[in-house]
């Protein structure tokens, strides 16, 4: 039906007759001459209809936005002064010779010139995706997956599919369950990741596996989360953490070079402990120059209990952030930041302005200055490197509250004050704690198949609180691109980890019996990681939500306005599955 794409027509086509198909992007009637911009996946081309061809002109006059048409015409150079340098087809136009309306369009439910609500955009997603911005993002995503496959194939990895209907894989979120018709009362789970299967593939001798795979997690949603999402999943045998990280880093560098012409260079490494201490986050945005600075030792003996209390508590922390030029912030702005840190449990936000460094105490301004001696105040200023015109913000509470509150405040200040430096700042975060303790119980910080670093099962059992996992996360601009670990490949270590996590032998057999059985038969050392493809493409395209780089995403309530999913099941289906729906009770 067509000889070319609209966006591909350029000066080399001048003098040729081409046939195009697409949608009317815009129609203009300029003094008896009709212009339309015809759009397809590859771009726009301007078409001119001459009134001398009466029947063709009348048909062109009936066109409206989003009519689907086929037309043929002669490619010619645009008149002098009418070249559009902003269009790839801006040097030429087409003189229409024939026109067929393939399908008319009803008035559009979306406004092309104004912002539509996300609900509207998702309800009419097939129209939303016609917009060049959205179309370009999906084309970019397709090129990314193609580049990933080329890299992985070239590095000796096998693309192997794993099951979608399976048992639950513990990844820290609720599972989506699928009832079985043939095994009534029993359920499959949709995989939160292919974690156990890729480990089994390593046990099977596949050596290097990858998969671009759908994963499912029933968790609270936000801009970078969806109930179904896509991973670039990777696993290898006979490689340590550094070997896996080198392959992953090389792949991401290759991707940025080919897709964006950006050289990311080598990725620095930072321990989890350092990241939390300096930045209050395990995925620090290194474009932001602000850092947390500990000052507990300086305020241990002050009379101000808000500072001295946490300073003398083993579980407390007192830290500051120096904000260059922040002394100009108003009291209202400071009050707003105090409200912001309150979201993270902070009870307040003490501050100190350095109006004149050379003036000593006279050059400092703060509501808490009266509680601090000159040595303490000057010590804090010196510790954080404050200069004239700077602002010092304090956090004093439990380690968790101070770290989370100041970490979030650091990001907000960086955005509000325009402090971000550079375009791309990659990082590896390593040496995560093996476990986190909640209400006296241990939980795996990553997942229960992550190996500890340089520990025997006996050493792990003796000191689990201080165990370091052999895990690694790749971070870019404050966003976790992906993470992975060296896996446990010995049965006694896996059993010990299950035991520490409070998983009984019986429960372990029920949930992971097939894995424990497989560990008996010469399991090789193996390691891997997974990248969030949606998140990666979001960053590379400058989108603010992964929903804008997915063809048919869900809303933040895990619903699909386009298809009205989820919906009620047919009663006959439920009967066949031996499932009874219990309606929620409404309290009166």
Short mmCIF file of N, CA, C and O in Angstrom, two decimals, residues 464-525:
data_model
loop_
_atom_site.label_atom_id
_atom_site.label_comp_id
_atom_site.label_asym_id
_atom_site.label_seq_id
_atom_site.Cartn_x
_atom_site.Cartn_y
_atom_site.Cartn_z
N UNK A 464 25.31 -13.16 62.67
CA UNK A 464 24.55 -12.79 61.47
C UNK A 464 24.34 -11.29 61.34
O UNK A 464 24.22 -10.77 60.22
N UNK A 465 24.29 -10.57 62.46
CA UNK A 465 24.01 -9.12 62.40
C UNK A 465 25.11 -8.36 61.67
O UNK A 465 24.85 -7.30 61.10
N UNK A 466 26.33 -8.88 61.69
CA UNK A 466 27.45 -8.19 61.05
C UNK A 466 27.88 -8.85 59.74
O UNK A 466 28.92 -8.49 59.18
N UNK A 467 27.10 -9.81 59.27
CA UNK A 467 27.45 -10.49 58.03
C UNK A 467 27.26 -9.56 56.83
O UNK A 467 26.28 -8.82 56.74
N UNK A 468 28.22 -9.61 55.91
CA UNK A 468 28.16 -8.81 54.69
C UNK A 468 27.84 -9.75 53.52
O UNK A 468 28.45 -10.80 53.37
N UNK A 469 26.87 -9.36 52.71
CA UNK A 469 26.51 -10.20 51.57
C UNK A 469 27.41 -9.91 50.38
O UNK A 469 27.92 -8.80 50.23
N UNK A 470 27.57 -10.91 49.54
CA UNK A 470 28.37 -10.76 48.32
C UNK A 470 27.45 -10.26 47.21
O UNK A 470 27.19 -10.93 46.22
N UNK A 471 26.92 -9.03 47.43
CA UNK A 471 25.91 -8.46 46.54
C UNK A 471 26.39 -7.13 46.00
O UNK A 471 27.30 -6.50 46.55
N UNK A 472 25.74 -6.67 44.93
CA UNK A 472 26.16 -5.44 44.25
C UNK A 472 24.96 -4.85 43.53
O UNK A 472 24.14 -5.54 42.95
N UNK A 473 24.84 -3.53 43.59
CA UNK A 473 23.79 -2.80 42.88
C UNK A 473 24.44 -1.77 41.95
O UNK A 473 25.39 -1.09 42.34
N UNK A 474 23.92 -1.67 40.74
CA UNK A 474 24.36 -0.61 39.83
C UNK A 474 23.39 0.57 39.96
O UNK A 474 22.17 0.40 39.86
N UNK A 475 23.95 1.74 40.21
CA UNK A 475 23.16 2.95 40.43
C UNK A 475 23.53 3.99 39.37
O UNK A 475 24.71 4.14 39.03
N UNK A 476 22.53 4.70 38.88
CA UNK A 476 22.78 5.77 37.91
C UNK A 476 21.88 6.95 38.25
O UNK A 476 20.65 6.81 38.27
N UNK A 477 22.49 8.09 38.57
CA UNK A 477 21.74 9.31 38.87
C UNK A 477 20.70 9.08 39.96
O UNK A 477 19.57 9.57 39.88
N UNK A 478 21.08 8.34 40.99
CA UNK A 478 20.17 8.12 42.11
C UNK A 478 19.11 7.08 41.87
O UNK A 478 18.17 6.94 42.66
N UNK A 479 19.22 6.34 40.79
CA UNK A 479 18.23 5.31 40.45
C UNK A 479 18.93 3.95 40.39
O UNK A 479 19.99 3.83 39.77
N UNK A 480 18.36 2.96 41.06
CA UNK A 480 18.94 1.62 41.01
C UNK A 480 18.58 0.99 39.67
O UNK A 480 17.43 0.64 39.42
N UNK A 481 19.60 0.84 38.80
CA UNK A 481 19.36 0.23 37.50
C UNK A 481 19.19 -1.27 37.61
O UNK A 481 18.42 -1.88 36.88
N UNK A 482 19.94 -1.87 38.51
CA UNK A 482 19.87 -3.31 38.66
C UNK A 482 20.72 -3.76 39.82
O UNK A 482 21.51 -2.98 40.38
N UNK A 483 20.55 -4.99 40.19
CA UNK A 483 21.32 -5.54 41.30
C UNK A 483 21.43 -7.04 41.19
O UNK A 483 20.68 -7.69 40.46
N UNK A 484 22.41 -7.56 41.90
CA UNK A 484 22.60 -9.00 41.88
C UNK A 484 23.53 -9.44 42.98
O UNK A 484 23.87 -8.67 43.88
N UNK A 485 23.96 -10.69 42.89
CA UNK A 485 24.80 -11.24 43.95
C UNK A 485 25.44 -12.54 43.49
O UNK A 485 25.03 -13.15 42.50
N UNK A 486 26.45 -12.93 44.24
CA UNK A 486 26.94 -14.30 44.17
C UNK A 486 25.93 -15.15 44.92
O UNK A 486 25.48 -14.78 46.01
N UNK A 487 25.55 -16.30 44.33
CA UNK A 487 24.51 -17.13 44.93
C UNK A 487 25.11 -18.19 45.86
O UNK A 487 26.29 -18.56 45.72
N UNK A 488 24.30 -18.65 46.76
CA UNK A 488 24.70 -19.78 47.60
C UNK A 488 24.69 -21.04 46.73
O UNK A 488 23.68 -21.34 46.08
N UNK A 489 25.81 -21.77 46.70
CA UNK A 489 25.85 -22.98 45.88
C UNK A 489 26.12 -24.24 46.69
O UNK A 489 26.32 -25.31 46.10
N UNK A 490 26.10 -24.11 48.02
CA UNK A 490 26.34 -25.27 48.87
C UNK A 490 25.15 -25.46 49.81
O UNK A 490 24.62 -24.52 50.38
N UNK A 491 24.75 -26.71 49.95
CA UNK A 491 23.51 -27.02 50.66
C UNK A 491 23.57 -26.61 52.13
O UNK A 491 22.59 -26.09 52.68
N UNK A 492 24.73 -26.81 52.80
CA UNK A 492 24.80 -26.48 54.22
C UNK A 492 24.67 -24.97 54.45
O UNK A 492 24.04 -24.54 55.43
N UNK A 493 25.22 -24.15 53.54
CA UNK A 493 25.08 -22.70 53.68
C UNK A 493 23.64 -22.27 53.44
O UNK A 493 23.09 -21.43 54.17
N UNK A 494 22.99 -22.86 52.43
CA UNK A 494 21.60 -22.49 52.15
C UNK A 494 20.69 -22.88 53.32
O UNK A 494 19.80 -22.12 53.71
N UNK A 495 20.94 -24.05 53.88
CA UNK A 495 20.14 -24.48 55.03
C UNK A 495 20.33 -23.55 56.22
O UNK A 495 19.38 -23.24 56.95
N UNK A 496 21.57 -23.08 56.42
CA UNK A 496 21.85 -22.18 57.54
C UNK A 496 21.16 -20.83 57.35
O UNK A 496 20.61 -20.27 58.31
N UNK A 497 21.15 -20.33 56.12
CA UNK A 497 20.48 -19.06 55.85
C UNK A 497 18.98 -19.20 56.10
O UNK A 497 18.35 -18.33 56.73
N UNK A 498 18.38 -20.29 55.62
CA UNK A 498 16.95 -20.51 55.88
C UNK A 498 16.68 -20.55 57.38
O UNK A 498 15.70 -19.98 57.87
N UNK A 499 17.56 -21.20 58.11
CA UNK A 499 17.39 -21.32 59.57
C UNK A 499 17.44 -19.94 60.22
O UNK A 499 16.60 -19.62 61.08
N UNK A 500 18.39 -19.12 59.82
CA UNK A 500 18.51 -17.78 60.41
C UNK A 500 17.31 -16.90 60.06
O UNK A 500 16.95 -16.00 60.83
N UNK A 501 16.69 -17.17 58.93
CA UNK A 501 15.52 -16.41 58.52
C UNK A 501 14.23 -16.93 59.14
O UNK A 501 13.14 -16.43 58.85
N UNK A 502 14.37 -17.94 59.99
CA UNK A 502 13.18 -18.49 60.66
C UNK A 502 12.37 -19.41 59.78
O UNK A 502 11.18 -19.66 60.05
N UNK A 503 12.98 -19.93 58.71
CA UNK A 503 12.30 -20.88 57.83
C UNK A 503 12.64 -22.28 58.30
O UNK A 503 13.80 -22.70 58.27
N UNK A 504 11.65 -23.01 58.77
CA UNK A 504 11.88 -24.35 59.30
C UNK A 504 12.28 -25.30 58.17
O UNK A 504 12.06 -25.02 56.99
N UNK A 505 12.85 -26.45 58.57
CA UNK A 505 13.23 -27.45 57.57
C UNK A 505 12.01 -27.91 56.77
O UNK A 505 12.09 -28.10 55.55
N UNK A 506 10.88 -28.05 57.46
CA UNK A 506 9.65 -28.48 56.78
C UNK A 506 9.18 -27.44 55.78
O UNK A 506 8.84 -27.75 54.64
N UNK A 507 9.19 -26.17 56.20
CA UNK A 507 8.78 -25.09 55.31
C UNK A 507 9.74 -24.96 54.13
O UNK A 507 9.31 -24.71 52.99
N UNK A 508 11.04 -25.13 54.40
CA UNK A 508 12.03 -25.04 53.33
C UNK A 508 11.79 -26.14 52.29
O UNK A 508 11.92 -25.90 51.08
N UNK A 509 11.44 -27.33 52.75
CA UNK A 509 11.17 -28.42 51.82
C UNK A 509 9.94 -28.14 50.97
O UNK A 509 9.91 -28.41 49.76
N UNK A 510 8.92 -27.57 51.61
CA UNK A 510 7.69 -27.27 50.88
C UNK A 510 7.94 -26.20 49.82
O UNK A 510 7.50 -26.32 48.67
N UNK A 511 8.66 -25.13 50.19
CA UNK A 511 8.86 -24.01 49.29
C UNK A 511 10.01 -24.21 48.32
O UNK A 511 9.93 -23.81 47.15
N UNK A 512 11.10 -24.80 48.82
CA UNK A 512 12.33 -24.82 48.02
C UNK A 512 12.94 -26.22 47.93
O UNK A 512 14.13 -26.36 47.66
N UNK A 513 12.12 -27.25 48.14
CA UNK A 513 12.67 -28.60 48.14
C UNK A 513 13.42 -28.95 46.88
O UNK A 513 14.49 -29.58 46.92
N UNK A 514 12.90 -28.51 45.73
CA UNK A 514 13.56 -28.81 44.46
C UNK A 514 14.93 -28.15 44.36
O UNK A 514 15.87 -28.70 43.80
N UNK A 515 15.07 -26.96 44.95
CA UNK A 515 16.37 -26.27 44.94
C UNK A 515 17.34 -26.98 45.87
O UNK A 515 18.50 -27.21 45.51
N UNK A 516 16.88 -27.33 47.07
CA UNK A 516 17.76 -28.02 48.02
C UNK A 516 18.20 -29.37 47.46
O UNK A 516 19.35 -29.78 47.67
N UNK A 517 17.32 -30.03 46.76
CA UNK A 517 17.68 -31.30 46.13
C UNK A 517 18.75 -31.08 45.06
O UNK A 517 19.74 -31.82 44.99
N UNK A 518 18.57 -30.05 44.26
CA UNK A 518 19.53 -29.77 43.19
C UNK A 518 20.91 -29.41 43.72
O UNK A 518 21.93 -29.70 43.07
N UNK A 519 20.96 -28.80 44.92
CA UNK A 519 22.25 -28.41 45.49
C UNK A 519 23.11 -29.61 45.88
O UNK A 519 24.29 -29.46 46.17
N UNK A 520 22.52 -30.80 45.86
CA UNK A 520 23.27 -32.01 46.24
C UNK A 520 24.19 -32.49 45.12
O UNK A 520 25.10 -33.28 45.37
N UNK A 521 23.95 -32.04 43.88
CA UNK A 521 24.56 -32.70 42.74
C UNK A 521 25.58 -31.82 42.02
O UNK A 521 25.41 -31.44 40.86
N UNK A 522 26.64 -31.49 42.70
CA UNK A 522 27.75 -30.80 42.06
C UNK A 522 27.39 -29.41 41.54
O UNK A 522 27.78 -29.03 40.43
N UNK A 523 26.67 -28.64 42.34
CA UNK A 523 26.29 -27.30 41.92
C UNK A 523 27.53 -26.41 41.79
O UNK A 523 28.31 -26.28 42.73
N UNK A 524 27.71 -25.75 40.65
CA UNK A 524 28.90 -24.90 40.47
C UNK A 524 28.71 -23.55 41.15
O UNK A 524 27.57 -23.09 41.37
N UNK A 525 29.80 -22.86 41.49
CA UNK A 525 29.66 -21.46 41.93
C UNK A 525 29.01 -20.65 40.82
O UNK A 525 29.35 -20.81 39.64
#
